[in-house]
Amino acid sequence: MSGETSLPDAPRDRLARPWHDLRISVMDRCNFRCPYCMPQSVFHDDFAFLAPSQRLDFDAIIRIARLSAGLGVSKLRLTGGEPLLRPNLSTLVQQLTSLPGIDDVALTTNGVLLGRHLDALHEAGLSRLTISLDSLDPVIFSQMSGGRDVLSTVLSAIDAAARRGFPGGIKVNTVLQRGVNEKDILPLVERFRHSGIILRFIEYMDVGTRNHWSESAVVPSASVLERIAARWPVEPVAPHYRGEVAQRYRFTDGAGEIGFISSVTAPFCGDCSRARLSSDGQLYTCLFADEGTDLRPALADPDDQALDRQLRHIWQGRGDRYSEKRNPEPQRASGDRIEMYYIGG
Ligand code: SAM
Ligand code: SF4
Ligand code: SF4
């Protein structure tokens, strides 16, 4: 299994977990208003997003990624908000892929701007692409994206990406909400069987505090798997590496793979090796954190030492295991968690 750190001096956190992944939010804004992430009622036209000058510039992002690589990080994911709203994103991708120690740069996008950036991202060396798609029904798609009637644009971009091909493959992520898009489960599976694209169902999570999450809206992955397996038999696939977030299955008829991200019913904190960087330079050691650490003071020092020391210190002090603690007490553990659009998925 890959994913084990090979750096002798790489830090471990308080639960002995190494640091392998850094998710970088390059943009807090989004062109969608998915009710489970950025409900329009909260993220309205007057919402105070960051000003461009408040966002980390590419030099700062690259510097953090380079120092993180020195501490064990080998995988980066660009996310948001909508990362393709960030101008010249492919330039950043190209610079990140060239960093020593970084062997994988991925992107998560809602896909609406993907078609026009596909060639540049591919040329820049993007390893893997994840596109979010919650429904094949135009009415439900619109409802789940906050009234964006762009299903055909996203589907065309997924097809174009599949034709183009990315070395680490293409995934489609679907968040399931009870009573909203459950009827999409089988049609989505059918659409992506035989396509080479891996479809993954994500349990609706209690990220942030503004999406009115309730446990009753979660569709447990086990029930989704049961429905799929009743139609197309599947068998489990061993994880590629320690800490892999999705539980993977393959169709026994050779039609491909599917995955499940089950943060609510089957938490995976024990192997979690991820940190998240917000677009204004706060580092978070858990998706459900209520506070991060501001890296900007250390970034202001042109010498790398202070920033390097701070990154190491943050990882060594990390004790997060929110999802594991949530299960016995499904109520919200704290009032003030950071929003997903801000630190990325
Ligand atoms: N805008 C891009 C997108 O939607 O792909 C990237 C950022 S988005 C925050 C990353 C992923 O988080 C998406 O796949 C989205 O569906 C997922 N997500 C957002 N809110 C969620 C929630 N409450 N529960 C589960 N997944 C969520
Ligand atoms: Fe935007 Fe992605 Fe959040 Fe939807 S899930 S509102 S596309 S950041
Ligand atoms: Fe990692 Fe936090 Fe998610 Fe647990 S809850 S898997 S520690 S991000």
Short mmCIF file of C-alpha atoms and ligand atoms in Angstrom, two decimals:
data_model
loop_
_atom_site.label_atom_id
_atom_site.label_comp_id
_atom_site.label_asym_id
_atom_site.label_seq_id
_atom_site.Cartn_x
_atom_site.Cartn_y
_atom_site.Cartn_z
CA MET A 1 0.00 0.00 0.00
CA SER A 2 1.42 3.43 -0.88
CA GLY A 3 0.88 6.63 1.10
CA GLU A 4 3.27 5.91 3.96
CA THR A 5 5.69 8.73 4.62
CA SER A 6 9.27 8.11 3.60
CA LEU A 7 10.73 11.30 5.09
CA PRO A 8 12.73 10.42 8.22
CA ASP A 9 11.99 13.71 9.98
CA ALA A 10 8.32 14.03 8.97
CA PRO A 11 6.08 15.06 11.88
CA ARG A 12 3.29 12.92 13.32
CA ASP A 13 0.24 14.39 15.03
CA ARG A 14 -0.88 13.57 18.59
CA LEU A 15 -2.59 10.42 17.30
CA ALA A 16 0.58 9.37 15.41
CA ARG A 17 -0.92 10.24 12.01
CA PRO A 18 1.47 11.50 9.32
CA TRP A 19 0.62 14.48 7.07
CA HIS A 20 0.16 13.50 3.43
CA ASP A 21 -2.56 15.68 1.94
CA LEU A 22 -3.06 19.40 1.62
CA ARG A 23 -6.35 20.74 0.25
CA ILE A 24 -6.02 24.27 -0.96
CA SER A 25 -9.03 26.53 -1.33
CA VAL A 26 -8.04 28.99 -4.02
CA MET A 27 -11.38 30.82 -4.11
CA ASP A 28 -14.06 31.42 -1.49
CA ARG A 29 -16.66 32.49 -4.06
CA CYS A 30 -18.81 30.11 -6.04
CA ASN A 31 -21.06 30.35 -9.09
CA PHE A 32 -23.47 27.79 -7.53
CA ARG A 33 -25.57 28.07 -4.39
CA CYS A 34 -25.98 24.40 -3.41
CA PRO A 35 -28.35 24.55 -0.42
CA TYR A 36 -26.25 21.98 1.49
CA CYS A 37 -23.13 24.13 1.17
CA MET A 38 -23.83 27.80 0.36
CA PRO A 39 -27.56 28.44 0.74
CA GLN A 40 -28.65 31.52 -1.21
CA SER A 41 -30.42 32.96 1.85
CA VAL A 42 -27.05 33.28 3.61
CA PHE A 43 -24.71 33.73 0.62
CA HIS A 44 -26.80 36.43 -1.02
CA ASP A 45 -25.69 39.24 -3.33
CA ASP A 46 -24.46 41.37 -0.42
CA PHE A 47 -22.50 38.62 1.31
CA ALA A 48 -18.99 39.83 2.19
CA PHE A 49 -16.65 37.45 0.37
CA LEU A 50 -12.91 38.07 0.50
CA ALA A 51 -11.51 40.87 -1.62
CA PRO A 52 -8.98 39.65 -4.21
CA SER A 53 -6.19 41.29 -2.20
CA GLN A 54 -7.11 39.16 0.85
CA ARG A 55 -6.58 35.90 -1.02
CA LEU A 56 -3.17 34.27 -0.91
CA ASP A 57 -1.30 34.90 -4.12
CA PHE A 58 0.23 32.05 -6.09
CA ASP A 59 3.70 32.64 -4.62
CA ALA A 60 2.37 32.19 -1.09
CA ILE A 61 0.39 29.07 -2.02
CA ILE A 62 3.43 27.56 -3.70
CA ARG A 63 5.63 28.37 -0.74
CA ILE A 64 3.23 26.67 1.70
CA ALA A 65 2.93 23.66 -0.60
CA ARG A 66 6.71 23.41 -0.97
CA LEU A 67 7.30 23.50 2.79
CA SER A 68 4.44 21.06 3.38
CA ALA A 69 6.09 18.67 0.94
CA GLY A 70 9.17 18.84 3.13
CA LEU A 71 6.99 17.63 6.02
CA GLY A 72 5.52 14.66 4.19
CA VAL A 73 2.76 16.05 1.97
CA SER A 74 2.74 14.47 -1.48
CA LYS A 75 -0.85 15.09 -2.58
CA LEU A 76 -2.49 18.44 -3.23
CA ARG A 77 -6.10 19.16 -4.12
CA LEU A 78 -7.28 22.52 -5.40
CA THR A 79 -10.79 23.34 -4.33
CA GLY A 80 -13.01 26.13 -3.06
CA GLY A 81 -15.67 27.61 -3.40
CA GLU A 82 -15.32 27.14 -7.11
CA PRO A 83 -11.62 26.89 -7.96
CA LEU A 84 -12.14 27.59 -11.66
CA LEU A 85 -13.29 31.11 -10.75
CA ARG A 86 -9.67 31.81 -9.78
CA PRO A 87 -7.93 33.48 -12.73
CA ASN A 88 -4.98 31.59 -14.27
CA LEU A 89 -5.55 28.45 -12.23
CA SER A 90 -3.65 26.29 -14.71
CA THR A 91 -0.52 28.38 -14.09
CA LEU A 92 -0.77 27.48 -10.41
CA VAL A 93 -1.31 23.82 -11.29
CA GLN A 94 1.79 23.83 -13.47
CA GLN A 95 3.90 25.35 -10.68
CA LEU A 96 2.58 22.94 -8.05
CA THR A 97 3.17 19.86 -10.18
CA SER A 98 6.82 20.88 -10.51
CA LEU A 99 7.45 20.92 -6.74
CA PRO A 100 9.82 18.21 -5.46
CA GLY A 101 7.92 15.62 -3.41
CA ILE A 102 4.51 16.46 -4.91
CA ASP A 103 3.37 13.55 -7.01
CA ASP A 104 -0.31 14.28 -7.33
CA VAL A 105 -2.23 17.51 -7.96
CA ALA A 106 -6.01 17.14 -8.15
CA LEU A 107 -8.92 19.52 -8.71
CA THR A 108 -12.51 19.45 -7.44
CA THR A 109 -14.96 21.52 -9.48
CA ASN A 110 -18.68 21.87 -10.10
CA GLY A 111 -17.76 21.53 -13.78
CA VAL A 112 -19.60 24.51 -15.21
CA LEU A 113 -16.42 26.32 -16.32
CA LEU A 114 -14.43 23.15 -16.90
CA GLY A 115 -14.93 22.80 -20.65
CA ARG A 116 -13.03 25.99 -21.44
CA HIS A 117 -10.11 25.18 -19.08
CA LEU A 118 -9.71 21.49 -19.80
CA ASP A 119 -6.84 21.68 -22.27
CA ALA A 120 -4.84 24.14 -20.15
CA LEU A 121 -5.29 22.04 -17.00
CA HIS A 122 -4.25 18.92 -18.83
CA GLU A 123 -1.16 20.59 -20.27
CA ALA A 124 -0.29 21.98 -16.83
CA GLY A 125 0.01 18.41 -15.56
CA LEU A 126 -3.16 18.06 -13.49
CA SER A 127 -3.17 14.46 -12.25
CA ARG A 128 -6.76 13.90 -11.23
CA LEU A 129 -10.11 15.56 -11.69
CA THR A 130 -13.25 15.34 -9.54
CA ILE A 131 -16.48 16.82 -10.81
CA SER A 132 -19.51 17.24 -8.58
CA LEU A 133 -22.85 16.15 -10.03
CA ASP A 134 -25.86 15.60 -7.81
CA SER A 135 -28.57 14.71 -10.33
CA LEU A 136 -29.29 13.81 -13.94
CA ASP A 137 -32.75 15.33 -13.63
CA PRO A 138 -32.65 19.00 -14.71
CA VAL A 139 -35.21 20.03 -12.08
CA ILE A 140 -33.37 18.35 -9.19
CA PHE A 141 -30.00 19.52 -10.50
CA SER A 142 -31.32 23.08 -10.49
CA GLN A 143 -32.69 22.68 -6.97
CA MET A 144 -29.39 21.25 -5.67
CA SER A 145 -27.24 23.91 -7.31
CA GLY A 146 -29.33 26.86 -6.17
CA GLY A 147 -31.23 27.44 -9.42
CA ARG A 148 -28.38 27.00 -11.89
CA ASP A 149 -29.85 25.43 -15.02
CA VAL A 150 -26.57 24.17 -16.41
CA LEU A 151 -26.89 20.39 -16.23
CA SER A 152 -26.12 19.94 -19.93
CA THR A 153 -22.99 22.13 -19.65
CA VAL A 154 -21.69 20.03 -16.75
CA LEU A 155 -22.48 16.74 -18.51
CA SER A 156 -20.68 17.93 -21.67
CA ALA A 157 -17.66 18.91 -19.58
CA ILE A 158 -17.59 15.47 -17.94
CA ASP A 159 -17.72 13.82 -21.38
CA ALA A 160 -14.97 16.11 -22.70
CA ALA A 161 -12.80 15.37 -19.65
CA ALA A 162 -13.28 11.63 -20.18
CA ARG A 163 -12.21 11.96 -23.82
CA ARG A 164 -9.18 14.04 -22.80
CA GLY A 165 -8.20 11.66 -19.98
CA PHE A 166 -6.17 12.46 -16.87
CA PRO A 167 -3.37 10.23 -15.60
CA GLY A 168 -4.93 9.63 -12.18
CA GLY A 169 -8.45 9.36 -13.56
CA ILE A 170 -11.75 11.20 -13.27
CA LYS A 171 -14.31 10.93 -10.51
CA VAL A 172 -17.83 12.21 -10.13
CA ASN A 173 -19.03 13.10 -6.63
CA THR A 174 -22.71 12.98 -5.69
CA VAL A 175 -23.99 14.23 -2.36
CA LEU A 176 -27.17 12.37 -1.46
CA GLN A 177 -29.97 13.98 0.50
CA ARG A 178 -32.95 11.98 1.65
CA GLY A 179 -36.09 12.91 -0.21
CA VAL A 180 -34.17 15.08 -2.68
CA ASN A 181 -32.02 13.02 -5.06
CA GLU A 182 -32.25 9.40 -3.90
CA LYS A 183 -34.04 8.48 -7.10
CA ASP A 184 -30.91 9.47 -9.00
CA ILE A 185 -28.82 6.67 -7.49
CA LEU A 186 -29.41 4.00 -10.12
CA PRO A 187 -29.53 6.36 -13.15
CA LEU A 188 -26.20 7.88 -12.11
CA VAL A 189 -24.62 4.46 -11.66
CA GLU A 190 -25.95 3.38 -15.04
CA ARG A 191 -24.61 6.49 -16.74
CA PHE A 192 -21.06 6.04 -15.44
CA ARG A 193 -20.74 2.25 -15.67
CA HIS A 194 -18.41 1.39 -18.53
CA SER A 195 -17.22 5.03 -18.73
CA GLY A 196 -13.93 4.67 -16.85
CA ILE A 197 -15.22 7.41 -14.50
CA ILE A 198 -15.58 6.47 -10.83
CA LEU A 199 -18.85 7.61 -9.29
CA ARG A 200 -18.76 8.26 -5.55
CA PHE A 201 -21.70 8.84 -3.26
CA ILE A 202 -21.06 11.22 -0.37
CA GLU A 203 -23.11 11.20 2.79
CA TYR A 204 -24.57 14.61 3.50
CA MET A 205 -22.32 16.03 6.22
CA ASP A 206 -22.85 18.46 9.06
CA VAL A 207 -20.14 20.80 7.84
CA GLY A 208 -20.47 24.43 8.85
CA THR A 209 -23.55 25.73 10.60
CA ARG A 210 -25.61 27.22 7.82
CA ASN A 211 -27.02 24.30 5.85
CA HIS A 212 -29.68 23.20 8.38
CA TRP A 213 -28.17 19.71 8.46
CA SER A 214 -30.18 17.02 10.15
CA GLU A 215 -29.26 13.40 10.53
CA SER A 216 -32.61 12.39 9.03
CA ALA A 217 -31.48 13.88 5.68
CA VAL A 218 -28.46 11.56 5.50
CA VAL A 219 -28.76 8.54 3.21
CA PRO A 220 -26.47 5.93 4.79
CA SER A 221 -23.98 4.50 2.31
CA ALA A 222 -24.86 0.94 3.34
CA SER A 223 -28.40 1.39 2.03
CA VAL A 224 -27.11 2.92 -1.23
CA LEU A 225 -24.72 0.02 -1.72
CA GLU A 226 -27.56 -2.43 -1.10
CA ARG A 227 -29.72 -0.83 -3.79
CA ILE A 228 -26.92 -0.78 -6.32
CA ALA A 229 -25.76 -4.33 -5.58
CA ALA A 230 -29.32 -5.63 -6.02
CA ARG A 231 -29.15 -4.43 -9.64
CA TRP A 232 -25.44 -4.87 -10.48
CA PRO A 233 -23.41 -7.22 -8.23
CA VAL A 234 -20.29 -5.65 -6.70
CA GLU A 235 -17.31 -6.75 -4.65
CA PRO A 236 -15.10 -4.68 -2.31
CA VAL A 237 -11.76 -3.32 -3.54
CA ALA A 238 -8.85 -2.93 -1.11
CA PRO A 239 -7.83 0.68 -0.41
CA HIS A 240 -5.04 2.09 -2.59
CA TYR A 241 -3.36 3.61 0.46
CA ARG A 242 -3.81 4.11 4.19
CA GLY A 243 -6.26 6.92 4.89
CA GLU A 244 -8.17 6.66 1.60
CA VAL A 245 -11.48 8.43 2.19
CA ALA A 246 -13.72 6.32 -0.06
CA GLN A 247 -14.75 2.71 0.43
CA ARG A 248 -14.42 1.22 -3.03
CA TYR A 249 -16.35 -1.51 -4.87
CA ARG A 250 -16.05 -2.96 -8.36
CA PHE A 251 -18.80 -4.36 -10.53
CA THR A 252 -18.31 -8.07 -10.94
CA ASP A 253 -19.23 -7.78 -14.63
CA GLY A 254 -16.16 -5.59 -15.23
CA ALA A 255 -18.13 -2.34 -15.77
CA GLY A 256 -15.88 -0.33 -13.42
CA GLU A 257 -15.84 0.94 -9.86
CA ILE A 258 -17.93 2.98 -7.45
CA GLY A 259 -17.06 4.54 -4.09
CA PHE A 260 -18.71 5.75 -0.90
CA ILE A 261 -17.61 8.56 1.35
CA SER A 262 -19.36 7.84 4.61
CA SER A 263 -18.17 10.41 7.09
CA VAL A 264 -21.40 10.16 9.09
CA THR A 265 -21.98 6.39 9.32
CA ALA A 266 -18.40 5.09 8.97
CA PRO A 267 -15.93 7.78 10.08
CA PHE A 268 -12.35 7.48 8.99
CA CYS A 269 -10.48 9.84 11.34
CA GLY A 270 -8.04 7.16 12.46
CA ASP A 271 -6.03 7.44 9.25
CA CYS A 272 -6.84 11.06 8.36
CA SER A 273 -3.76 12.72 6.95
CA ARG A 274 -5.38 15.88 5.55
CA ALA A 275 -5.05 19.56 6.30
CA ARG A 276 -6.89 22.40 4.59
CA LEU A 277 -5.70 25.84 3.62
CA SER A 278 -8.31 28.59 3.24
CA SER A 279 -7.96 31.13 0.47
CA ASP A 280 -6.90 33.79 2.98
CA GLY A 281 -4.14 31.73 4.57
CA GLN A 282 -5.68 29.93 7.55
CA LEU A 283 -4.60 26.33 8.03
CA TYR A 284 -7.22 23.89 9.39
CA THR A 285 -6.41 20.39 10.56
CA CYS A 286 -9.99 19.10 10.29
CA LEU A 287 -12.97 19.71 8.01
CA PHE A 288 -15.06 20.32 11.12
CA ALA A 289 -12.63 22.64 12.87
CA ASP A 290 -13.91 25.78 14.51
CA GLU A 291 -10.62 27.60 14.21
CA GLY A 292 -7.53 27.57 12.07
CA THR A 293 -4.05 29.02 12.35
CA ASP A 294 -3.20 32.18 10.48
CA LEU A 295 -0.11 31.58 8.35
CA ARG A 296 0.10 35.16 7.09
CA PRO A 297 2.42 36.56 9.78
CA ALA A 298 4.95 33.81 9.02
CA LEU A 299 4.41 34.31 5.29
CA ALA A 300 5.41 37.96 5.73
CA ASP A 301 8.90 36.80 6.73
CA PRO A 302 10.92 36.08 3.57
CA ASP A 303 12.97 33.50 5.45
CA ASP A 304 11.23 30.09 5.34
CA GLN A 305 12.26 29.06 8.84
CA ALA A 306 9.34 30.54 10.80
CA LEU A 307 6.73 29.18 8.40
CA ASP A 308 8.37 25.77 8.31
CA ARG A 309 8.44 25.66 12.11
CA GLN A 310 4.83 26.79 12.34
CA LEU A 311 3.59 24.13 9.90
CA ARG A 312 5.42 21.40 11.81
CA HIS A 313 4.08 22.69 15.13
CA ILE A 314 0.48 22.81 13.85
CA TRP A 315 0.63 19.21 12.63
CA GLN A 316 2.30 17.95 15.79
CA GLY A 317 -0.41 19.58 17.94
CA ARG A 318 -3.27 18.08 15.95
CA GLY A 319 -5.69 15.80 17.80
CA ASP A 320 -8.81 16.11 15.59
CA ARG A 321 -11.20 13.21 15.18
CA TYR A 322 -14.52 14.98 14.87
CA SER A 323 -16.42 12.32 12.90
CA GLU A 324 -15.48 9.56 15.31
CA LYS A 325 -16.60 11.63 18.26
CA ARG A 326 -19.80 12.65 16.49
CA ASN A 327 -21.17 9.14 16.18
CA PRO A 328 -22.07 8.38 19.77
CA GLU A 329 -23.46 11.92 20.07
CA PRO A 330 -24.93 12.85 16.71
CA GLN A 331 -25.80 16.37 17.87
CA ARG A 332 -23.57 19.19 16.70
CA ALA A 333 -20.50 19.17 18.84
CA SER A 334 -19.98 22.90 18.75
CA GLY A 335 -21.78 25.97 17.51
CA ASP A 336 -19.17 27.63 15.37
CA ARG A 337 -17.65 25.44 12.71
CA ILE A 338 -15.95 26.70 9.64
CA GLU A 339 -17.94 26.54 6.38
CA MET A 340 -16.99 24.09 3.64
CA TYR A 341 -17.04 26.66 0.84
CA TYR A 342 -14.31 28.52 2.74
CA ILE A 343 -11.89 25.65 3.29
CA GLY A 344 -12.97 23.36 0.49
CA GLY A 345 -14.22 19.78 0.40
N1 SAM B 1 -17.24 23.87 -5.90
C1 SAM B 1 -16.52 22.67 -6.09
C2 SAM B 1 -17.45 21.49 -6.19
O1 SAM B 1 -18.62 21.61 -5.81
O2 SAM B 1 -16.99 20.46 -6.67
C3 SAM B 1 -15.46 22.41 -5.04
C4 SAM B 1 -15.78 22.74 -3.62
S1 SAM B 1 -17.10 21.80 -2.89
C5 SAM B 1 -17.13 22.45 -1.25
C6 SAM B 1 -16.32 20.20 -2.73
C7 SAM B 1 -17.24 19.03 -2.51
O3 SAM B 1 -17.88 19.17 -1.26
C8 SAM B 1 -18.36 18.87 -3.53
O4 SAM B 1 -18.30 17.59 -4.11
C9 SAM B 1 -19.61 19.04 -2.70
O5 SAM B 1 -20.66 18.26 -3.19
C10 SAM B 1 -19.16 18.61 -1.34
N2 SAM B 1 -20.00 19.13 -0.26
C11 SAM B 1 -20.31 20.42 0.00
N3 SAM B 1 -21.10 20.51 1.09
C12 SAM B 1 -21.30 19.24 1.53
C13 SAM B 1 -22.03 18.66 2.61
N4 SAM B 1 -22.73 19.40 3.47
N5 SAM B 1 -21.99 17.32 2.76
C14 SAM B 1 -21.27 16.54 1.91
N6 SAM B 1 -20.56 17.03 0.87
C15 SAM B 1 -20.59 18.36 0.67
FE1 SF4 B 2 -20.23 25.82 -4.73
FE2 SF4 B 2 -19.19 23.41 -4.58
FE3 SF4 B 2 -20.40 24.49 -2.45
FE4 SF4 B 2 -21.89 23.78 -4.51
S1 SF4 B 2 -20.65 22.42 -3.23
S2 SF4 B 2 -22.01 25.74 -3.42
S3 SF4 B 2 -20.54 24.16 -6.21
S4 SF4 B 2 -18.54 25.21 -3.37
FE1 SF4 B 3 -10.17 14.06 9.20
FE2 SF4 B 3 -11.62 15.71 10.72
FE3 SF4 B 3 -12.80 14.32 8.76
FE4 SF4 B 3 -11.94 13.06 10.98
S1 SF4 B 3 -13.56 14.58 10.86
S2 SF4 B 3 -11.65 12.39 8.84
S3 SF4 B 3 -10.07 14.26 11.43
S4 SF4 B 3 -11.22 15.90 8.51
#
